[in-house]
Amino acid sequence: MSRRSSDVVEAKTLRWVCKRVYEAVQMDDQYDFDAVVIGAGFAGLYALYKLRDELNMRVRVYETGDGVGGTWYWNRYPGARCDSESYYYCYSFSPELAQEWEWSGRYPEQPEIERYLNHVADRFDLRPDIQLSTRVTAATFDDATNRWEISTDRGETVTARFLVTAVGCLSAPNVPDIAGLDRFEGEVYFTAKWPREGVDLTGKRVALIGTGSSGIQATPPIAAQAEQLTVFQRTPNFSLPARHGVFLAEHQASIKSNYDDIFAATRTSFAGFPFSPIDRATMSVSEEEREEILEELWAYGGFKFLWGGFSDLLIDPEANEIASEFIRSKIRETVEDADTAELLCPKGYPYGAKRPPIDTDYYDAFNRDNVTLVDISANPIEAITPTGLRTALVEYQFDAIVFATGFDAMTGSLLRIDMRGSDGVRLADKWQDGPRTLLGLQVAGFPNLFTITGPGSPSVLMNMPVAIEFHVDWIAACLEYMREHNWTRIEATEEAQDAWVEHVAEVGSHSLFVRANSWYVGANIPGKPRVVMPYAGGQPTYRERCNAVRDAGYEGFEFGADVRDEAVPAR
Ligand SMILES: Cc1cc2nc3c(=O)[nH]c(=O)nc-3n(C[C@H](O)[C@H](O)[C@H](O)COP(=O)(O)OP(=O)(O)OC[C@H]3O[C@@H](n4cnc5c(N)ncnc54)[C@H](O)[C@@H]3O)c2cc1C
């Protein structure tokens, strides 16, 4: 070979090497992360902060929406607001954040909570590591490298050591399969995907389908705007008055000076509220005293009726029936038309067995001349027509249909991702008879995957920011432990998972959640396995179990080192 041609070969080789190095650097810089987090709601934002700022990890968050906020980005329907009270429906991890943020009142509406979560994203400089308008479509675990390969709907593929799902328990909207929906000539809206620019229903004949929390919140404001509102109800709900009110300066000051105690109480109470059922059984007081206590709780409003009055509402059927009948009496007192009132009175399942809504003037709305209630339990909707909808008995004409039909709860968003674990096993196959997790935090066969507020944890039975912070902190502690021990792989064992799933089922079977057809048990989604998905044993027992597992060196989990490192002989 002449000197000249060997120069060319060397130059080519050099170029090839440079290209590979450049690609490797690129790959390392842009396409390989310590952790990928899916979702930018309460859970995803805190997970990013914790892993990036406290554990110094390289993190990428993917979010389908074009803004942060999760639930509070998507649910913009009229009347959307939280039903936990503002001052504890928030983060507690940063005392400075808690002190500087001003809540306007007891139950802020969606725009205010969305503003709060945007403030959090800015305050902690989270945005550079969040990629919006990007849906994760698939995730596959590679046993050879102990990494996840994650694909998005924008055609990207990245890898990450850990995959953390913050996809939300109530984020996969349920679109009912009603014949003719695509032929409706009017406007169609879903409460869970309400248009950002808002909707003007003035002068319109509106159908509202669904009377869960969203339908109940949306009814009064839509009734106030529409010419005619027809509410289609399959199952009536026990709704309690919120008693919303604005915070005065002295409220703000008193909350802020007590935040340490308030947050401490949310972490020890049964369901993440700053109050627990007091130690008083329903039958331990006289009938008059009982009535007085129930009246006080009704006047106070919100979840305190369930969590702050009697200790046995969720345990003793007789106690529950007293509370249920009290609520029915309030519905009958409020709704002027006796037949409508009776239709609105829930029967056949106990109070609390479905997620109890909190409302502002829901029952009063049925006293308006322009509001009608239609019972579809006996006469279901048969079809949407081009101009309205049809039940077996009546054909209705509408300009707009609003679906408040809830979510494929707890598992929907996880299963909408094509998730494949060790040896290519599909999550959808693993969960075909219902979700199986260890502590709602990991799934056997899916190493290095963490599921924030996953099924099998108290999640939706709690005030959720408290559940979310606990999970993120637990995951972060676990990752630190792995770092200390040079482990790169963690996986729940099948045995530990089986035992936890059995415990969750056992506790669930003794709870009153089995006595209603609710989304807690998947009953709102045709074909979904009927399983009590959240852990019903309460926060204290759950925390104790998670902490004991951690203190025992993550008992029930197996750790491993990087297979690739072992396979490459040392030079
Ligand atoms: C109307 C309404 C009111 C509520 N009120 C309360 C309340 O008062 N108190 C309470 O405790 N809880 C309430 N909840 C429950 C609420 O969901 C939680 O409190 C909390 O907001 C959950 O936060 P999250 O981050 O876990 O999930 P979310 O806020 O649901 O965020 C999950 C995010 O993940 C994104 N995502 C999902 N899949 C993918 C994917 N494949 N790729 C990319 N992004 C994805 C979604 O777009 C979403 O933005 C309410 C829920 C609703 C719907």
XYZ file of C-alpha atoms and ligand atoms in Angstrom:
624
model
C 0.000 0.000 0.000
C 1.410 3.416 -0.946
C 1.868 5.998 1.767
C -0.880 8.087 0.210
C -3.485 5.306 0.253
C -2.567 4.351 3.835
C -3.158 8.014 4.773
C -6.611 7.771 3.224
C -7.371 4.574 5.161
C -6.166 6.179 8.396
C -8.234 9.279 7.757
C -11.274 7.117 7.046
C -10.702 5.080 10.171
C -10.289 8.256 12.180
C -13.494 9.653 10.734
C -15.279 6.380 11.523
C -13.967 6.378 15.098
C -14.894 10.063 15.538
C -18.373 9.371 14.228
C -18.856 6.460 16.636
C -17.516 8.504 19.562
C -19.745 11.422 18.553
C -22.749 9.090 18.346
C -21.907 7.537 21.676
C -21.609 10.975 23.276
C -24.837 12.044 21.598
C -26.527 8.880 22.751
C -25.234 9.335 26.218
C -26.166 12.988 26.317
C -29.556 12.872 24.715
C -30.925 9.375 24.583
C -29.795 7.651 27.714
C -31.064 8.638 31.129
C -30.753 7.444 34.668
C -34.529 7.619 34.877
C -37.463 8.300 32.603
C -40.623 9.503 34.313
C -43.952 9.241 32.487
C -46.435 12.007 33.357
C -46.128 15.594 34.611
C -48.892 15.859 37.206
C -48.402 16.032 40.979
C -46.444 12.743 40.883
C -44.217 13.350 37.860
C -43.194 16.853 38.942
C -42.183 15.723 42.410
C -40.403 12.631 41.055
C -38.356 14.837 38.723
C -37.433 17.222 41.519
C -36.479 14.409 43.882
C -34.441 12.299 41.469
C -32.772 15.193 39.684
C -32.163 17.683 42.477
C -31.664 15.384 45.450
C -30.225 12.252 43.831
C -28.397 14.083 41.073
C -29.791 11.781 38.400
C -30.237 12.518 34.727
C -34.008 12.467 34.253
C -36.385 12.984 31.348
C -40.120 13.418 31.879
C -42.556 12.707 29.041
C -46.052 14.176 29.126
C -48.861 13.732 26.586
C -50.391 17.119 27.312
C -48.875 20.354 26.070
C -48.703 21.664 29.622
C -47.904 20.331 33.090
C -50.517 19.626 35.779
C -51.930 16.197 34.864
C -55.494 16.000 36.192
C -55.508 19.803 36.479
C -54.364 20.272 32.913
C -57.027 18.006 31.386
C -60.150 18.474 33.526
C -61.251 22.005 32.608
C -64.990 21.428 32.648
C -67.182 24.052 34.304
C -67.245 23.500 38.067
C -64.035 21.411 38.154
C -62.387 21.807 41.536
C -60.678 19.661 44.152
C -62.667 18.082 46.936
C -59.759 17.720 49.309
C -59.261 21.168 50.846
C -56.607 23.345 49.241
C -54.326 23.702 52.241
C -53.609 19.967 52.330
C -54.240 19.188 48.639
C -50.720 20.359 47.872
C -47.073 19.437 48.284
C -45.529 19.342 51.725
C -41.913 18.652 50.704
C -40.899 22.309 50.552
C -41.764 24.493 53.558
C -40.824 27.564 51.482
C -43.308 26.613 48.770
C -46.041 26.067 51.368
C -45.347 29.472 52.902
C -45.215 31.452 49.683
C -48.253 30.016 47.875
C -51.607 31.652 48.676
C -54.718 29.521 48.217
C -57.787 31.622 47.552
C -60.205 29.403 49.458
C -61.243 25.951 50.641
C -61.757 24.220 47.272
C -59.970 26.037 44.445
C -61.193 25.580 40.909
C -59.148 23.893 38.197
C -57.373 27.044 36.896
C -55.963 27.818 40.331
C -54.594 24.297 40.879
C -53.157 24.302 37.362
C -51.473 27.638 38.198
C -50.059 26.131 41.395
C -48.515 23.182 39.532
C -47.083 25.531 36.885
C -45.625 27.625 39.689
C -43.991 24.465 41.091
C -42.536 23.646 37.653
C -41.046 27.159 37.421
C -39.963 27.512 41.021
C -37.909 24.307 40.887
C -36.802 24.894 37.285
C -38.332 21.607 36.164
C -39.304 22.545 32.601
C -35.933 21.901 30.885
C -36.290 18.197 31.719
C -39.928 17.813 30.702
C -40.832 16.994 27.125
C -44.460 17.958 26.540
C -46.808 16.822 23.762
C -45.147 13.422 23.835
C -46.910 10.183 24.668
C -44.923 7.145 25.701
C -46.237 4.336 23.523
C -43.996 1.429 24.484
C -41.377 0.410 27.027
C -39.285 -2.749 26.895
C -36.818 -3.992 29.483
C -33.490 -5.265 28.207
C -32.139 -8.036 30.433
C -28.680 -7.758 28.862
C -28.167 -4.134 29.849
C -30.626 -3.780 32.745
C -32.148 -0.783 31.031
C -35.518 0.214 29.684
C -35.966 1.157 26.053
C -38.749 3.711 25.810
C -40.539 4.758 22.614
C -42.756 7.765 22.069
C -45.393 8.805 19.562
C -42.869 11.287 18.160
C -40.756 8.423 16.906
C -38.033 8.775 19.516
C -36.462 5.891 21.366
C -34.437 6.486 24.511
C -32.982 4.241 27.169
C -33.026 4.608 30.932
C -31.865 2.570 33.868
C -35.125 3.174 35.703
C -38.643 3.746 34.483
C -40.980 5.577 36.854
C -44.651 5.758 35.948
C -46.475 8.845 37.186
C -49.305 8.269 34.739
C -52.164 8.954 37.164
C -54.935 6.759 38.528
C -57.656 8.858 36.881
C -56.134 9.874 33.579
C -57.376 7.388 30.970
C -60.825 8.740 30.017
C -63.571 6.195 29.552
C -65.291 6.695 26.209
C -68.511 4.674 26.343
C -69.247 2.419 23.440
C -72.634 3.834 22.372
C -73.846 3.175 18.861
C -74.086 6.224 16.613
C -71.712 8.518 18.519
C -69.805 9.327 15.328
C -73.021 10.359 13.553
C -74.097 13.038 16.070
C -74.269 16.378 14.270
C -74.061 18.550 17.375
C -71.160 19.233 19.734
C -69.584 16.426 21.807
C -67.503 17.071 24.921
C -65.749 14.917 27.509
C -65.259 16.397 30.969
C -61.833 14.722 31.150
C -60.668 16.387 27.915
C -62.447 19.717 28.056
C -61.347 22.164 25.325
C -58.726 24.595 26.511
C -60.463 27.579 24.939
C -63.668 26.838 26.907
C -67.159 26.072 25.660
C -70.170 28.356 25.429
C -73.364 26.385 26.037
C -75.592 29.454 26.217
C -78.991 28.858 24.694
C -78.226 25.203 23.930
C -80.079 22.000 24.704
C -77.474 19.937 26.534
C -77.339 16.262 27.534
C -75.050 15.376 30.427
C -74.288 11.666 30.683
C -72.863 10.426 33.985
C -73.371 11.407 37.615
C -69.997 10.636 39.195
C -67.881 13.406 40.744
C -67.316 15.261 37.450
C -70.969 15.110 36.351
C -72.051 16.307 39.779
C -69.616 19.235 39.733
C -70.545 20.187 36.164
C -74.334 20.084 36.575
C -74.958 23.437 38.342
C -72.743 25.643 36.108
C -74.002 24.004 32.910
C -77.593 24.361 34.145
C -76.940 28.061 34.728
C -75.771 28.504 31.150
C -77.740 26.107 28.959
C -81.268 26.636 27.775
C -82.114 23.087 28.765
C -80.047 20.499 30.649
C -80.996 16.827 30.738
C -78.964 14.731 33.163
C -78.806 11.001 32.388
C -78.234 9.017 35.573
C -77.502 5.292 35.841
C -76.582 5.182 39.548
C -77.298 7.984 42.017
C -74.447 9.092 44.257
C -74.231 10.208 47.879
C -72.969 13.759 47.391
C -72.049 16.059 50.265
C -72.006 19.845 50.250
C -68.513 21.315 49.894
C -69.353 24.600 51.645
C -66.725 26.399 49.635
C -65.533 29.705 51.038
C -62.737 32.142 50.377
C -59.850 32.372 52.815
C -59.536 35.579 54.745
C -56.112 36.871 55.700
C -56.444 35.401 59.193
C -57.271 31.944 57.718
C -54.153 32.088 55.591
C -52.030 33.164 58.530
C -53.383 30.468 60.808
C -52.874 27.721 58.194
C -49.332 28.859 57.472
C -48.337 29.019 61.083
C -49.682 25.477 61.605
C -48.364 23.846 58.456
C -45.920 21.533 60.260
C -48.732 20.056 62.337
C -51.143 19.909 59.413
C -48.693 18.029 57.194
C -47.663 15.739 60.064
C -51.343 14.883 60.617
C -51.853 14.057 56.920
C -49.011 11.541 57.127
C -50.411 9.657 60.106
C -54.168 9.771 59.486
C -56.112 6.926 57.922
C -56.570 8.530 54.494
C -54.092 11.403 54.230
C -56.423 14.095 55.524
C -55.371 16.147 58.527
C -58.143 14.468 60.505
C -58.928 10.830 61.352
C -62.159 9.161 62.394
C -62.473 10.042 66.043
C -62.844 7.211 68.468
C -66.643 7.322 68.675
C -68.976 4.597 67.444
C -72.302 5.629 65.939
C -74.316 3.658 68.496
C -72.304 4.928 71.449
C -74.301 8.160 71.531
C -78.023 8.818 71.886
C -80.189 9.320 68.823
C -80.484 13.073 69.495
C -76.751 13.483 69.957
C -76.092 11.486 66.785
C -78.454 13.680 64.811
C -76.761 16.785 66.171
C -73.278 15.497 65.206
C -74.430 14.571 61.684
C -76.033 18.010 61.279
C -72.792 19.678 62.375
C -70.766 17.611 59.907
C -73.252 18.391 57.121
C -73.013 22.095 57.917
C -69.201 21.941 57.986
C -69.102 20.262 54.550
C -66.620 18.111 52.679
C -64.927 14.835 53.554
C -65.117 15.410 57.290
C -68.542 13.752 57.231
C -66.834 10.519 56.185
C -63.560 10.830 58.076
C -64.175 13.092 61.022
C -67.459 12.032 62.652
C -67.837 8.419 63.629
C -65.233 5.691 63.604
C -67.452 2.924 62.225
C -69.102 4.334 59.086
C -66.953 2.191 56.829
C -67.077 -0.890 59.016
C -70.500 -1.324 60.566
C -73.397 -1.690 58.063
C -75.925 -0.419 60.612
C -73.848 2.703 61.330
C -73.372 3.239 57.617
C -77.107 2.962 56.971
C -77.786 5.692 59.562
C -75.377 8.049 57.768
C -76.773 6.999 54.363
C -80.336 7.665 55.452
C -79.293 11.039 56.864
C -77.934 12.023 53.429
C -81.098 10.742 51.718
C -83.182 12.885 54.068
C -81.144 15.929 52.996
C -81.718 15.125 49.320
C -85.472 14.826 49.933
C -85.424 18.104 51.870
C -83.612 19.931 49.058
C -85.227 18.611 45.891
C -88.777 19.914 45.517
C -90.128 17.323 43.099
C -90.649 14.136 45.134
C -90.117 11.763 42.203
C -86.877 13.452 41.199
C -85.705 13.427 44.821
C -86.395 9.707 45.062
C -84.460 9.042 41.853
C -81.514 10.985 43.275
C -81.500 8.960 46.523
C -78.881 6.192 46.345
C -80.135 2.781 47.416
C -78.666 -0.688 47.411
C -75.093 0.220 48.284
C -73.487 1.815 51.344
C -72.258 5.397 51.592
C -68.500 5.503 50.904
C -68.434 2.352 48.754
C -68.131 4.609 45.702
C -65.875 7.666 45.647
C -68.052 10.177 47.529
C -68.492 13.395 45.537
C -68.461 16.831 47.130
C -70.718 19.385 45.456
C -71.814 22.973 45.294
C -75.593 23.239 44.743
C -75.921 19.916 42.904
C -79.276 18.896 44.362
C -80.607 22.487 44.139
C -79.954 22.423 40.402
C -82.847 19.971 40.008
C -85.257 22.648 41.271
C -84.568 24.728 38.170
C -87.174 24.697 35.409
C -84.543 23.988 32.759
C -83.107 20.827 34.403
C -84.504 17.312 33.983
C -83.247 14.041 35.429
C -83.594 10.860 33.365
C -83.106 7.471 34.975
C -81.273 5.192 32.549
C -80.853 2.283 34.947
C -84.016 0.664 33.650
C -84.018 2.240 30.170
C -80.422 2.532 29.011
C -79.340 4.795 26.199
C -79.709 2.685 23.054
C -78.062 4.960 20.537
C -76.856 8.448 19.775
C -78.824 9.798 16.820
C -77.712 12.589 14.446
C -79.850 15.036 16.447
C -79.748 13.670 19.992
C -80.102 10.304 21.654
C -82.588 7.507 22.109
C -83.525 5.302 25.048
C -85.923 2.371 24.730
C -88.795 4.733 25.546
C -87.967 8.255 24.377
C -86.081 10.067 21.623
C -84.380 13.328 22.709
C -83.062 16.262 20.679
C -79.832 17.991 21.747
C -77.364 20.591 20.515
C -74.534 19.265 22.675
C -73.696 16.076 24.564
C -71.334 16.151 27.541
C -69.849 12.829 28.612
C -68.909 12.716 32.296
C -68.244 9.012 32.086
C -65.124 8.799 34.198
C -61.945 6.844 33.720
C -60.482 3.431 33.165
C -59.121 3.916 36.656
C -55.816 2.843 38.144
C -54.710 0.457 35.386
C -55.954 2.249 32.237
C -52.991 4.550 31.626
C -50.447 1.846 32.483
C -52.001 -0.694 30.134
C -52.307 1.796 27.286
C -48.493 1.639 27.109
C -47.127 -1.488 25.393
C -45.053 -2.445 28.437
C -42.799 -5.491 28.204
C -40.653 -6.716 31.068
C -38.001 -9.367 31.498
C -38.039 -11.971 28.688
C -40.536 -9.856 26.752
C -43.458 -10.614 29.078
C -46.361 -8.181 28.500
C -47.893 -6.268 31.406
C -51.312 -6.683 29.778
C -50.881 -10.486 29.952
C -49.573 -10.441 33.507
C -52.579 -8.381 34.588
C -55.301 -10.052 32.572
C -57.048 -11.211 35.770
C -56.426 -7.908 37.553
C -53.374 -5.894 38.588
C -50.605 -7.637 40.557
C -47.962 -5.555 42.316
C -45.755 -5.591 45.368
C -46.964 -2.691 47.556
C -48.287 -0.939 44.448
C -44.672 0.053 43.811
C -43.229 -2.672 41.611
C -44.349 -5.557 39.421
C -42.593 -8.940 39.442
C -41.077 -9.565 36.015
C -40.636 -5.818 35.393
C -37.243 -4.937 36.888
C -36.345 -1.284 37.499
C -39.951 -0.187 36.977
C -41.577 1.846 39.761
C -45.289 2.687 39.723
C -46.235 5.790 41.723
C -49.655 5.221 43.365
C -49.922 1.904 41.564
C -52.787 -0.525 42.173
C -52.299 -2.362 45.453
C -51.415 0.873 47.284
C -53.934 3.137 49.092
C -53.691 5.721 46.268
C -57.219 6.831 45.328
C -58.561 6.097 48.810
C -56.306 8.856 50.095
C -55.784 12.546 49.751
C -53.466 11.897 46.852
C -50.558 14.338 47.214
C -49.755 12.617 50.512
C -49.762 9.179 48.855
C -47.647 10.524 45.985
C -44.992 12.125 48.192
C -44.685 8.964 50.256
C -44.163 6.828 47.146
C -41.633 9.171 45.564
C -39.657 9.374 48.818
C -39.701 5.571 49.164
C -38.509 5.111 45.579
C -35.748 7.700 46.031
C -34.523 6.010 49.218
C -34.486 2.687 47.398
C -32.447 4.144 44.528
C -29.944 5.598 46.971
C -29.634 2.224 48.636
C -28.947 0.641 45.263
C -26.340 3.260 44.505
C -24.577 2.591 47.811
C -24.435 -1.127 46.995
C -23.552 -0.737 43.307
C -26.714 -2.508 42.248
C -28.289 -1.710 38.937
C -31.299 -4.008 38.983
C -34.210 -4.360 41.373
C -37.185 -6.615 40.971
C -40.080 -7.704 43.180
C -40.071 -11.457 43.770
C -43.122 -13.440 42.673
C -43.499 -14.883 46.206
C -43.540 -11.475 47.906
C -45.903 -10.129 45.252
C -48.278 -13.107 45.600
C -48.412 -12.579 49.361
C -49.133 -8.840 48.973
C -51.796 -9.388 46.300
C -53.470 -11.926 48.585
C -53.368 -9.464 51.494
C -54.809 -6.641 49.369
C -57.630 -8.955 48.214
C -58.308 -10.153 51.762
C -58.520 -6.604 53.150
C -60.613 -5.538 50.148
C -63.050 -8.401 50.624
C -63.816 -7.185 54.160
C -64.254 -3.576 53.043
C -67.477 -2.088 51.805
C -65.930 -1.409 48.395
C -67.030 -4.879 47.278
C -70.635 -3.828 47.810
C -70.920 -1.298 44.980
C -70.323 -1.308 41.243
C -67.669 1.380 41.214
C -64.483 2.210 39.381
C -62.596 1.107 42.526
C -63.431 -2.448 41.405
C -63.323 -1.796 37.657
C -67.106 -2.152 37.296
C -67.444 0.901 35.003
C -65.394 -0.700 32.215
C -66.984 -3.610 30.345
C -64.849 -6.748 30.621
C -62.477 -5.346 33.253
C -61.708 -7.943 35.960
C -63.582 -7.201 39.180
C -60.891 -6.623 41.786
C -60.671 -4.099 44.648
C -57.677 -2.285 43.129
C -56.584 0.131 45.870
C -55.258 -1.157 49.206
C -58.082 -0.625 51.699
C -56.096 -1.172 54.906
C -55.427 2.530 55.449
C -52.355 4.705 55.348
C -50.831 3.839 58.756
C -50.731 0.083 58.122
C -49.501 0.629 54.594
C -46.692 2.994 55.591
C -45.643 0.676 58.364
C -45.385 -2.205 55.876
C -43.404 -0.180 53.313
C -41.039 1.136 55.953
C -40.521 -2.336 57.428
C -39.650 -3.652 53.953
C -37.159 -0.800 53.509
C -35.622 -1.286 56.964
C -35.155 -4.993 56.282
C -33.003 -4.202 53.241
C -35.952 -4.224 50.823
C -37.306 -7.580 51.802
C -39.280 -9.145 48.950
C -37.149 -7.447 46.320
C -34.102 -8.927 44.588
C -31.142 -6.847 43.536
C -28.619 -7.494 40.810
C -25.564 -5.974 39.191
C -25.195 -4.903 35.617
C -25.026 -8.026 33.458
C -23.162 -6.132 30.735
C -20.357 -5.156 33.135
C -20.013 -8.751 34.278
C -19.997 -10.033 30.719
C -17.207 -7.695 29.589
C -13.874 -9.084 30.805
C -11.566 -6.615 32.472
C -8.652 -5.534 30.280
C -61.752 16.091 38.445
C -60.866 15.443 39.438
C -60.801 15.936 40.737
C -59.955 15.342 41.667
N -59.926 15.826 42.937
C -59.124 15.251 43.846
C -59.080 15.722 45.186
O -59.761 16.636 45.574
N -58.280 15.078 46.060
C -57.490 14.022 45.694
O -56.761 13.500 46.522
N -57.490 13.586 44.426
C -58.290 14.158 43.503
N -58.296 13.685 42.225
C -57.364 12.624 41.839
C -56.141 13.253 41.106
O -55.970 12.539 39.944
C -54.920 13.235 42.016
O -55.163 14.001 43.168
C -53.622 13.794 41.384
O -53.853 14.912 40.590
C -52.905 12.704 40.637
O -51.666 13.169 40.193
P -50.749 12.230 39.305
O -49.562 13.008 38.935
O -50.563 10.928 39.970
O -51.633 11.893 38.025
P -52.270 12.876 36.958
O -52.508 14.205 37.508
O -53.413 12.140 36.374
O -51.125 13.023 35.858
C -50.747 11.954 35.048
C -50.194 12.522 33.755
O -49.592 11.454 33.043
C -49.785 11.683 31.676
N -49.648 10.412 30.975
C -50.372 9.280 31.166
N -49.952 8.317 30.312
C -48.945 8.867 29.582
C -48.112 8.365 28.549
N -48.226 7.121 28.095
N -47.180 9.189 28.028
C -47.031 10.479 28.478
N -47.807 11.006 29.453
C -48.752 10.196 30.005
C -51.187 12.242 31.583
O -51.354 12.996 30.407
C -51.268 13.088 32.833
O -51.009 14.427 32.549
C -59.154 14.243 41.279
C -59.246 13.727 39.997
C -60.093 14.313 39.078
C -60.167 13.734 37.698
